[in-house]
Amino acid sequence: MEDALITLLSTLKYPVIRQGGLAQSQAYPDTFITFWNNDDSEHSAYDNQTASAEVSFDVNVYSNSPANTYSVLKQARDLLKANGWIITTRAYDVASDEITHTGRGFAVAYLQTQNL
Amino acid sequence: MSKNTLNLDTSGLDELINKLKKLEGDVKGAVTDALEQAAQTVEEDTREAVQPQYLPAHGKYQGKEKDTEKAIVTGAKATWHGTTAEINVGFDYSKPGAGGFLITGTPRMKPDKALQKIYKQKKYMAQLQADMGAVVSDYIREKMEGG
């Protein structure tokens, strides 16, 4: 699911990075997206086999333009929703290491029924 | 204040509550107990999760003041809003501390695994809900059986 998430978010044309993946010496891109896989839980089972799994992620947008932080977050949310992802929390502030950037995030889940 | 809350909704239990009243039962008290016990569990687990061995860089940046540990909601009391009781758990964000940073991480710091288990994974919260339900149902069963 992580690959699918990265592929979708990359269509927004901003760098997509795993949360915590930026090196201490690396500069923040002007606007970028981070993600983190919070959980991968069995959702249902049939005949002692997993029938579906709930995979949940945090998706965060950081930008040196506060307007972009909000607008790109909405674009990302709309994009994932249109592709079958479930938005479980619409938005919240997230901490930035850099005073130049603001961050906002949302929580998203996918009910995986294939390639389990 | 904390942005994490636990809650229990007792709507739909009116008939049962009235029956128990006749038996001098106190369902509200049992629900309050259930929430406060759960909040105590979250408080203890959160305190454990911010000990140096679980923190990024093993607490190297924790500081002598231990602001993050001091920001943990302690001794929380349940409050009632109609038929729903709720209680604050987690970190009090009006106080200094890195609780929020540790839960979500930053582009240069991974989220803290021990806190993630408590605040971001379904299993922990599901267990808490089950424990709260057990406290209330044990109380009701005891009253119904004349305890």
PDB file of C-alpha atoms in Angstrom:
ATOM      1  CA  MET A   1       0.000   0.000   0.000  1.00  0.00           C
ATOM      2  CA  GLU A   2       2.927   2.274   0.695  1.00  0.00           C
ATOM      3  CA  ASP A   3       3.985   2.136  -2.956  1.00  0.00           C
ATOM      4  CA  ALA A   4       0.433   2.946  -4.067  1.00  0.00           C
ATOM      5  CA  LEU A   5       0.311   5.902  -1.675  1.00  0.00           C
ATOM      6  CA  ILE A   6       3.662   7.265  -2.869  1.00  0.00           C
ATOM      7  CA  THR A   7       2.672   6.834  -6.524  1.00  0.00           C
ATOM      8  CA  LEU A   8      -0.581   8.722  -6.006  1.00  0.00           C
ATOM      9  CA  LEU A   9       0.942  11.542  -3.938  1.00  0.00           C
ATOM     10  CA  SER A  10       3.806  11.936  -6.440  1.00  0.00           C
ATOM     11  CA  THR A  11       1.279  12.970  -9.112  1.00  0.00           C
ATOM     12  CA  LEU A  12       0.958  16.268  -7.198  1.00  0.00           C
ATOM     13  CA  LYS A  13       4.558  16.988  -8.324  1.00  0.00           C
ATOM     14  CA  TYR A  14       6.003  17.666  -4.872  1.00  0.00           C
ATOM     15  CA  PRO A  15       8.725  15.551  -3.227  1.00  0.00           C
ATOM     16  CA  VAL A  16       7.255  12.663  -1.204  1.00  0.00           C
ATOM     17  CA  ILE A  17       9.417  11.615   1.765  1.00  0.00           C
ATOM     18  CA  ARG A  18       8.974   9.182   4.651  1.00  0.00           C
ATOM     19  CA  GLN A  19       8.503  11.115   7.933  1.00  0.00           C
ATOM     20  CA  GLY A  20      11.927  11.330   9.584  1.00  0.00           C
ATOM     21  CA  GLY A  21      13.623  10.527   6.270  1.00  0.00           C
ATOM     22  CA  LEU A  22      15.199  13.937   5.697  1.00  0.00           C
ATOM     23  CA  ALA A  23      18.842  14.078   6.830  1.00  0.00           C
ATOM     24  CA  GLN A  24      19.798  16.671   9.466  1.00  0.00           C
ATOM     25  CA  SER A  25      22.012  18.441   6.922  1.00  0.00           C
ATOM     26  CA  GLN A  26      19.424  18.326   4.129  1.00  0.00           C
ATOM     27  CA  ALA A  27      17.445  21.519   3.432  1.00  0.00           C
ATOM     28  CA  TYR A  28      13.657  21.425   3.451  1.00  0.00           C
ATOM     29  CA  PRO A  29      12.232  21.623  -0.097  1.00  0.00           C
ATOM     30  CA  ASP A  30       9.903  24.656  -0.510  1.00  0.00           C
ATOM     31  CA  THR A  31       6.838  22.414  -0.415  1.00  0.00           C
ATOM     32  CA  PHE A  32       6.859  18.679   0.210  1.00  0.00           C
ATOM     33  CA  ILE A  33       4.777  15.780   1.467  1.00  0.00           C
ATOM     34  CA  THR A  34       5.670  13.214   4.128  1.00  0.00           C
ATOM     35  CA  PHE A  35       3.934   9.991   5.127  1.00  0.00           C
ATOM     36  CA  TRP A  36       4.124   7.444   7.935  1.00  0.00           C
ATOM     37  CA  ASN A  37       2.514   4.008   8.174  1.00  0.00           C
ATOM     38  CA  ASN A  38       0.796   3.972  11.578  1.00  0.00           C
ATOM     39  CA  ASP A  39      -0.879   0.613  11.510  1.00  0.00           C
ATOM     40  CA  ASP A  40      -1.645  -2.458   9.406  1.00  0.00           C
ATOM     41  CA  SER A  41      -4.402  -4.440  11.152  1.00  0.00           C
ATOM     42  CA  GLU A  42      -6.435  -7.445  10.150  1.00  0.00           C
ATOM     43  CA  HIS A  43      -9.929  -6.160   9.368  1.00  0.00           C
ATOM     44  CA  SER A  44     -11.756  -9.376   8.529  1.00  0.00           C
ATOM     45  CA  ALA A  45     -11.061 -13.059   8.073  1.00  0.00           C
ATOM     46  CA  TYR A  46     -12.816 -15.900   6.277  1.00  0.00           C
ATOM     47  CA  ASP A  47     -12.008 -19.597   6.569  1.00  0.00           C
ATOM     48  CA  ASN A  48      -9.002 -18.771   8.744  1.00  0.00           C
ATOM     49  CA  GLN A  49      -7.545 -16.535   6.025  1.00  0.00           C
ATOM     50  CA  THR A  50      -7.232 -12.743   6.076  1.00  0.00           C
ATOM     51  CA  ALA A  51      -9.987 -11.316   3.872  1.00  0.00           C
ATOM     52  CA  SER A  52      -9.174  -7.638   4.390  1.00  0.00           C
ATOM     53  CA  ALA A  53      -6.651  -5.480   6.180  1.00  0.00           C
ATOM     54  CA  GLU A  54      -6.915  -1.869   7.308  1.00  0.00           C
ATOM     55  CA  VAL A  55      -3.741   0.028   6.527  1.00  0.00           C
ATOM     56  CA  SER A  56      -3.510   3.510   8.033  1.00  0.00           C
ATOM     57  CA  PHE A  57      -1.115   6.356   7.316  1.00  0.00           C
ATOM     58  CA  ASP A  58      -0.431   9.920   8.387  1.00  0.00           C
ATOM     59  CA  VAL A  59       0.077  12.235   5.415  1.00  0.00           C
ATOM     60  CA  ASN A  60       1.663  15.630   6.106  1.00  0.00           C
ATOM     61  CA  VAL A  61       2.342  18.676   3.958  1.00  0.00           C
ATOM     62  CA  TYR A  62       5.120  21.139   4.820  1.00  0.00           C
ATOM     63  CA  SER A  63       5.628  24.420   3.000  1.00  0.00           C
ATOM     64  CA  ASN A  64       7.332  27.777   3.350  1.00  0.00           C
ATOM     65  CA  SER A  65       4.024  29.230   2.098  1.00  0.00           C
ATOM     66  CA  PRO A  66       1.244  28.777   4.669  1.00  0.00           C
ATOM     67  CA  ALA A  67      -1.318  29.030   1.853  1.00  0.00           C
ATOM     68  CA  ASN A  68       0.347  26.073   0.105  1.00  0.00           C
ATOM     69  CA  THR A  69       0.386  24.073   3.326  1.00  0.00           C
ATOM     70  CA  TYR A  70      -3.409  24.272   3.355  1.00  0.00           C
ATOM     71  CA  SER A  71      -4.086  24.023  -0.375  1.00  0.00           C
ATOM     72  CA  VAL A  72      -1.705  21.116  -1.084  1.00  0.00           C
ATOM     73  CA  LEU A  73      -3.090  19.284   1.941  1.00  0.00           C
ATOM     74  CA  LYS A  74      -6.574  19.629   0.452  1.00  0.00           C
ATOM     75  CA  GLN A  75      -5.333  18.468  -2.963  1.00  0.00           C
ATOM     76  CA  ALA A  76      -3.717  15.407  -1.374  1.00  0.00           C
ATOM     77  CA  ARG A  77      -6.843  14.619   0.626  1.00  0.00           C
ATOM     78  CA  ASP A  78      -9.123  14.995  -2.410  1.00  0.00           C
ATOM     79  CA  LEU A  79      -6.784  12.876  -4.550  1.00  0.00           C
ATOM     80  CA  LEU A  80      -6.673  10.006  -2.065  1.00  0.00           C
ATOM     81  CA  LYS A  81     -10.414  10.156  -1.456  1.00  0.00           C
ATOM     82  CA  ALA A  82     -11.081   9.987  -5.202  1.00  0.00           C
ATOM     83  CA  ASN A  83      -8.922   6.854  -5.344  1.00  0.00           C
ATOM     84  CA  GLY A  84     -10.756   4.877  -2.678  1.00  0.00           C
ATOM     85  CA  TRP A  85      -8.842   5.913   0.425  1.00  0.00           C
ATOM     86  CA  ILE A  86     -10.797   6.772   3.578  1.00  0.00           C
ATOM     87  CA  ILE A  87      -9.992  10.049   5.326  1.00  0.00           C
ATOM     88  CA  THR A  88     -10.208   9.284   9.053  1.00  0.00           C
ATOM     89  CA  THR A  89      -9.050  12.690  10.345  1.00  0.00           C
ATOM     90  CA  ARG A  90      -9.339  15.697   8.021  1.00  0.00           C
ATOM     91  CA  ALA A  91      -6.513  17.897   9.317  1.00  0.00           C
ATOM     92  CA  TYR A  92      -4.303  18.864  12.217  1.00  0.00           C
ATOM     93  CA  ASP A  93      -1.131  20.874  12.751  1.00  0.00           C
ATOM     94  CA  VAL A  94       2.181  19.043  12.749  1.00  0.00           C
ATOM     95  CA  ALA A  95       5.528  20.265  14.021  1.00  0.00           C
ATOM     96  CA  SER A  96       8.199  21.512  11.643  1.00  0.00           C
ATOM     97  CA  ASP A  97      11.948  21.416  12.375  1.00  0.00           C
ATOM     98  CA  GLU A  98      12.324  24.651  10.421  1.00  0.00           C
ATOM     99  CA  ILE A  99      10.824  27.962  11.472  1.00  0.00           C
ATOM    100  CA  THR A 100      10.422  28.829   7.777  1.00  0.00           C
ATOM    101  CA  HIS A 101       7.918  26.033   7.190  1.00  0.00           C
ATOM    102  CA  THR A 102       4.473  25.232   8.539  1.00  0.00           C
ATOM    103  CA  GLY A 103       3.042  21.717   8.576  1.00  0.00           C
ATOM    104  CA  ARG A 104      -0.442  20.205   8.450  1.00  0.00           C
ATOM    105  CA  GLY A 105      -1.435  16.582   8.312  1.00  0.00           C
ATOM    106  CA  PHE A 106      -4.380  14.232   7.939  1.00  0.00           C
ATOM    107  CA  ALA A 107      -4.988  10.572   8.722  1.00  0.00           C
ATOM    108  CA  VAL A 108      -6.001   8.182   5.981  1.00  0.00           C
ATOM    109  CA  ALA A 109      -6.791   4.470   5.766  1.00  0.00           C
ATOM    110  CA  TYR A 110      -7.198   1.904   2.999  1.00  0.00           C
ATOM    111  CA  LEU A 111      -9.183  -1.285   3.212  1.00  0.00           C
ATOM    112  CA  GLN A 112      -6.910  -3.733   1.413  1.00  0.00           C
ATOM    113  CA  THR A 113      -8.587  -6.834  -0.024  1.00  0.00           C
ATOM    114  CA  GLN A 114      -5.942  -7.964  -2.534  1.00  0.00           C
ATOM    115  CA  ASN A 115      -2.280  -8.980  -2.280  1.00  0.00           C
ATOM    116  CA  LEU A 116      -2.718  -9.647   1.442  1.00  0.00           C
TER     117      LEU A 116
ATOM    118  CA  MET B   1      -5.537  21.119  26.924  1.00  0.00           C
ATOM    119  CA  SER B   2      -5.180  17.612  25.635  1.00  0.00           C
ATOM    120  CA  LYS B   3      -6.652  16.880  22.201  1.00  0.00           C
ATOM    121  CA  ASN B   4      -7.003  13.167  22.969  1.00  0.00           C
ATOM    122  CA  THR B   5     -10.154  12.109  24.760  1.00  0.00           C
ATOM    123  CA  LEU B   6     -11.763   8.801  25.641  1.00  0.00           C
ATOM    124  CA  ASN B   7     -15.543   8.699  25.766  1.00  0.00           C
ATOM    125  CA  LEU B   8     -18.420   6.351  26.468  1.00  0.00           C
ATOM    126  CA  ASP B   9     -21.954   7.005  25.186  1.00  0.00           C
ATOM    127  CA  THR B  10     -24.725   5.570  27.347  1.00  0.00           C
ATOM    128  CA  SER B  11     -27.654   6.680  25.148  1.00  0.00           C
ATOM    129  CA  GLY B  12     -29.989   3.762  24.499  1.00  0.00           C
ATOM    130  CA  LEU B  13     -29.358   2.445  27.976  1.00  0.00           C
ATOM    131  CA  ASP B  14     -32.116   4.578  29.556  1.00  0.00           C
ATOM    132  CA  GLU B  15     -34.376   1.632  30.289  1.00  0.00           C
ATOM    133  CA  LEU B  16     -31.529  -0.321  31.857  1.00  0.00           C
ATOM    134  CA  ILE B  17     -30.410   2.687  33.897  1.00  0.00           C
ATOM    135  CA  ASN B  18     -33.963   3.115  35.233  1.00  0.00           C
ATOM    136  CA  LYS B  19     -34.195  -0.580  36.142  1.00  0.00           C
ATOM    137  CA  LEU B  20     -30.872  -0.348  37.942  1.00  0.00           C
ATOM    138  CA  LYS B  21     -31.990   2.785  39.782  1.00  0.00           C
ATOM    139  CA  LYS B  22     -34.735   0.686  41.335  1.00  0.00           C
ATOM    140  CA  LEU B  23     -32.000  -1.727  42.441  1.00  0.00           C
ATOM    141  CA  GLU B  24     -30.031   1.253  43.773  1.00  0.00           C
ATOM    142  CA  GLY B  25     -27.518   0.828  40.995  1.00  0.00           C
ATOM    143  CA  ASP B  26     -25.318   3.651  39.725  1.00  0.00           C
ATOM    144  CA  VAL B  27     -24.477   3.070  36.057  1.00  0.00           C
ATOM    145  CA  LYS B  28     -23.101   6.597  35.712  1.00  0.00           C
ATOM    146  CA  GLY B  29     -20.711   5.863  38.555  1.00  0.00           C
ATOM    147  CA  ALA B  30     -19.606   2.616  36.880  1.00  0.00           C
ATOM    148  CA  VAL B  31     -19.018   4.401  33.547  1.00  0.00           C
ATOM    149  CA  THR B  32     -17.082   7.147  35.342  1.00  0.00           C
ATOM    150  CA  ASP B  33     -14.953   4.477  37.055  1.00  0.00           C
ATOM    151  CA  ALA B  34     -14.345   2.705  33.726  1.00  0.00           C
ATOM    152  CA  LEU B  35     -13.147   5.917  32.054  1.00  0.00           C
ATOM    153  CA  GLU B  36     -10.956   6.953  34.961  1.00  0.00           C
ATOM    154  CA  GLN B  37      -9.336   3.498  35.131  1.00  0.00           C
ATOM    155  CA  ALA B  38      -8.661   3.649  31.359  1.00  0.00           C
ATOM    156  CA  ALA B  39      -7.197   7.161  31.662  1.00  0.00           C
ATOM    157  CA  GLN B  40      -4.942   5.906  34.469  1.00  0.00           C
ATOM    158  CA  THR B  41      -3.699   3.121  32.161  1.00  0.00           C
ATOM    159  CA  VAL B  42      -2.989   5.632  29.358  1.00  0.00           C
ATOM    160  CA  GLU B  43      -1.212   7.923  31.824  1.00  0.00           C
ATOM    161  CA  GLU B  44       1.054   5.114  33.079  1.00  0.00           C
ATOM    162  CA  ASP B  45       1.792   3.826  29.564  1.00  0.00           C
ATOM    163  CA  THR B  46       2.537   7.350  28.298  1.00  0.00           C
ATOM    164  CA  ARG B  47       4.860   7.998  31.243  1.00  0.00           C
ATOM    165  CA  GLU B  48       6.698   4.748  30.440  1.00  0.00           C
ATOM    166  CA  ALA B  49       6.873   5.676  26.733  1.00  0.00           C
ATOM    167  CA  VAL B  50       8.697   8.951  27.403  1.00  0.00           C
ATOM    168  CA  GLN B  51      11.458   7.337  29.464  1.00  0.00           C
ATOM    169  CA  PRO B  52      14.897   7.839  27.855  1.00  0.00           C
ATOM    170  CA  GLN B  53      15.225   4.251  26.572  1.00  0.00           C
ATOM    171  CA  TYR B  54      12.171   4.730  24.323  1.00  0.00           C
ATOM    172  CA  LEU B  55      12.881   8.266  23.097  1.00  0.00           C
ATOM    173  CA  PRO B  56      14.699   9.172  19.868  1.00  0.00           C
ATOM    174  CA  ALA B  57      18.443   9.389  20.571  1.00  0.00           C
ATOM    175  CA  HIS B  58      17.644   7.705  23.917  1.00  0.00           C
ATOM    176  CA  GLY B  59      16.469  10.944  25.481  1.00  0.00           C
ATOM    177  CA  LYS B  60      19.626  12.905  24.619  1.00  0.00           C
ATOM    178  CA  TYR B  61      17.476  15.991  23.925  1.00  0.00           C
ATOM    179  CA  GLN B  62      15.056  15.461  26.809  1.00  0.00           C
ATOM    180  CA  GLY B  63      16.510  18.215  29.021  1.00  0.00           C
ATOM    181  CA  LYS B  64      16.771  18.313  32.801  1.00  0.00           C
ATOM    182  CA  GLU B  65      13.308  19.852  33.189  1.00  0.00           C
ATOM    183  CA  LYS B  66      11.597  16.811  31.631  1.00  0.00           C
ATOM    184  CA  ASP B  67       8.877  19.093  30.233  1.00  0.00           C
ATOM    185  CA  THR B  68       7.388  16.341  28.069  1.00  0.00           C
ATOM    186  CA  GLU B  69       6.831  14.059  31.052  1.00  0.00           C
ATOM    187  CA  LYS B  70       5.404  16.978  33.048  1.00  0.00           C
ATOM    188  CA  ALA B  71       2.911  17.711  30.249  1.00  0.00           C
ATOM    189  CA  ILE B  72       1.259  14.274  30.561  1.00  0.00           C
ATOM    190  CA  VAL B  73      -2.352  14.635  31.740  1.00  0.00           C
ATOM    191  CA  THR B  74      -2.420  13.203  35.260  1.00  0.00           C
ATOM    192  CA  GLY B  75      -5.270  12.225  37.565  1.00  0.00           C
ATOM    193  CA  ALA B  76      -7.880  13.100  34.918  1.00  0.00           C
ATOM    194  CA  LYS B  77     -11.540  13.107  35.958  1.00  0.00           C
ATOM    195  CA  ALA B  78     -14.431  12.138  33.690  1.00  0.00           C
ATOM    196  CA  THR B  79     -16.989  14.793  32.751  1.00  0.00           C
ATOM    197  CA  TRP B  80     -20.543  14.175  31.566  1.00  0.00           C
ATOM    198  CA  HIS B  81     -22.284  15.869  28.644  1.00  0.00           C
ATOM    199  CA  GLY B  82     -25.827  14.506  28.514  1.00  0.00           C
ATOM    200  CA  THR B  83     -25.498  10.753  28.078  1.00  0.00           C
ATOM    201  CA  THR B  84     -21.819  10.834  27.078  1.00  0.00           C
ATOM    202  CA  ALA B  85     -18.922  10.806  29.499  1.00  0.00           C
ATOM    203  CA  GLU B  86     -15.447  11.860  28.414  1.00  0.00           C
ATOM    204  CA  ILE B  87     -11.986  12.203  29.846  1.00  0.00           C
ATOM    205  CA  ASN B  88      -8.773  13.830  28.635  1.00  0.00           C
ATOM    206  CA  VAL B  89      -5.738  11.660  28.093  1.00  0.00           C
ATOM    207  CA  GLY B  90      -2.284  12.187  26.604  1.00  0.00           C
ATOM    208  CA  PHE B  91      -0.399  15.453  26.662  1.00  0.00           C
ATOM    209  CA  ASP B  92      -1.605  18.858  27.804  1.00  0.00           C
ATOM    210  CA  TYR B  93      -0.597  20.977  24.806  1.00  0.00           C
ATOM    211  CA  SER B  94      -0.939  24.213  26.789  1.00  0.00           C
ATOM    212  CA  LYS B  95       2.258  23.195  28.626  1.00  0.00           C
ATOM    213  CA  PRO B  96       5.784  23.105  27.165  1.00  0.00           C
ATOM    214  CA  GLY B  97       6.940  19.681  25.979  1.00  0.00           C
ATOM    215  CA  ALA B  98       7.511  17.610  22.892  1.00  0.00           C
ATOM    216  CA  GLY B  99       4.567  15.210  23.138  1.00  0.00           C
ATOM    217  CA  GLY B 100       3.020  16.310  19.843  1.00  0.00           C
ATOM    218  CA  PHE B 101       6.381  16.219  18.036  1.00  0.00           C
ATOM    219  CA  LEU B 102       7.068  12.721  19.303  1.00  0.00           C
ATOM    220  CA  ILE B 103       3.685  11.304  18.242  1.00  0.00           C
ATOM    221  CA  THR B 104       3.690  12.688  14.683  1.00  0.00           C
ATOM    222  CA  GLY B 105       7.451  12.999  14.152  1.00  0.00           C
ATOM    223  CA  THR B 106       8.936  15.666  11.907  1.00  0.00           C
ATOM    224  CA  PRO B 107      10.577  15.459   8.472  1.00  0.00           C
ATOM    225  CA  ARG B 108      13.913  14.950  10.275  1.00  0.00           C
ATOM    226  CA  MET B 109      12.683  12.775  13.158  1.00  0.00           C
ATOM    227  CA  LYS B 110      10.692   9.548  12.951  1.00  0.00           C
ATOM    228  CA  PRO B 111       7.603   9.286  15.158  1.00  0.00           C
ATOM    229  CA  ASP B 112       8.291   7.704  18.543  1.00  0.00           C
ATOM    230  CA  LYS B 113       7.393   4.005  18.390  1.00  0.00           C
ATOM    231  CA  ALA B 114       6.256   3.620  22.002  1.00  0.00           C
ATOM    232  CA  LEU B 115       3.884   6.608  21.751  1.00  0.00           C
ATOM    233  CA  GLN B 116       2.685   5.474  18.312  1.00  0.00           C
ATOM    234  CA  LYS B 117       1.508   2.205  19.843  1.00  0.00           C
ATOM    235  CA  ILE B 118      -0.655   4.129  22.307  1.00  0.00           C
ATOM    236  CA  TYR B 119      -1.993   6.977  20.181  1.00  0.00           C
ATOM    237  CA  LYS B 120      -1.955   5.737  16.604  1.00  0.00           C
ATOM    238  CA  GLN B 121      -2.552   1.991  16.594  1.00  0.00           C
ATOM    239  CA  LYS B 122      -5.995   0.449  16.661  1.00  0.00           C
ATOM    240  CA  LYS B 123      -5.063  -2.484  18.904  1.00  0.00           C
ATOM    241  CA  TYR B 124      -4.274  -0.389  21.975  1.00  0.00           C
ATOM    242  CA  MET B 125      -7.470   1.671  21.786  1.00  0.00           C
ATOM    243  CA  ALA B 126      -9.574  -1.435  21.043  1.00  0.00           C
ATOM    244  CA  GLN B 127      -8.182  -3.083  24.186  1.00  0.00           C
ATOM    245  CA  LEU B 128      -8.990   0.017  26.247  1.00  0.00           C
ATOM    246  CA  GLN B 129     -12.562   0.061  24.895  1.00  0.00           C
ATOM    247  CA  ALA B 130     -12.930  -3.639  25.728  1.00  0.00           C
ATOM    248  CA  ASP B 131     -11.597  -3.069  29.262  1.00  0.00           C
ATOM    249  CA  MET B 132     -13.995  -0.151  29.817  1.00  0.00           C
ATOM    250  CA  GLY B 133     -16.913  -2.228  28.535  1.00  0.00           C
ATOM    251  CA  ALA B 134     -15.958  -5.068  30.891  1.00  0.00           C
ATOM    252  CA  VAL B 135     -15.933  -2.749  33.938  1.00  0.00           C
ATOM    253  CA  VAL B 136     -19.456  -1.507  33.128  1.00  0.00           C
ATOM    254  CA  SER B 137     -20.918  -4.908  32.178  1.00  0.00           C
ATOM    255  CA  ASP B 138     -19.425  -6.583  35.293  1.00  0.00           C
ATOM    256  CA  TYR B 139     -21.061  -3.912  37.426  1.00  0.00           C
ATOM    257  CA  ILE B 140     -24.451  -4.327  35.715  1.00  0.00           C
ATOM    258  CA  ARG B 141     -24.287  -8.128  35.968  1.00  0.00           C
ATOM    259  CA  GLU B 142     -23.419  -7.896  39.652  1.00  0.00           C
ATOM    260  CA  LYS B 143     -26.392  -5.587  40.336  1.00  0.00           C
ATOM    261  CA  MET B 144     -28.807  -7.662  38.248  1.00  0.00           C
ATOM    262  CA  GLU B 145     -27.754 -10.797  40.073  1.00  0.00           C
ATOM    263  CA  GLY B 146     -28.397  -9.057  43.383  1.00  0.00           C
ATOM    264  CA  GLY B 147     -24.797  -8.272  44.301  1.00  0.00           C
TER     265      GLY B 147
END
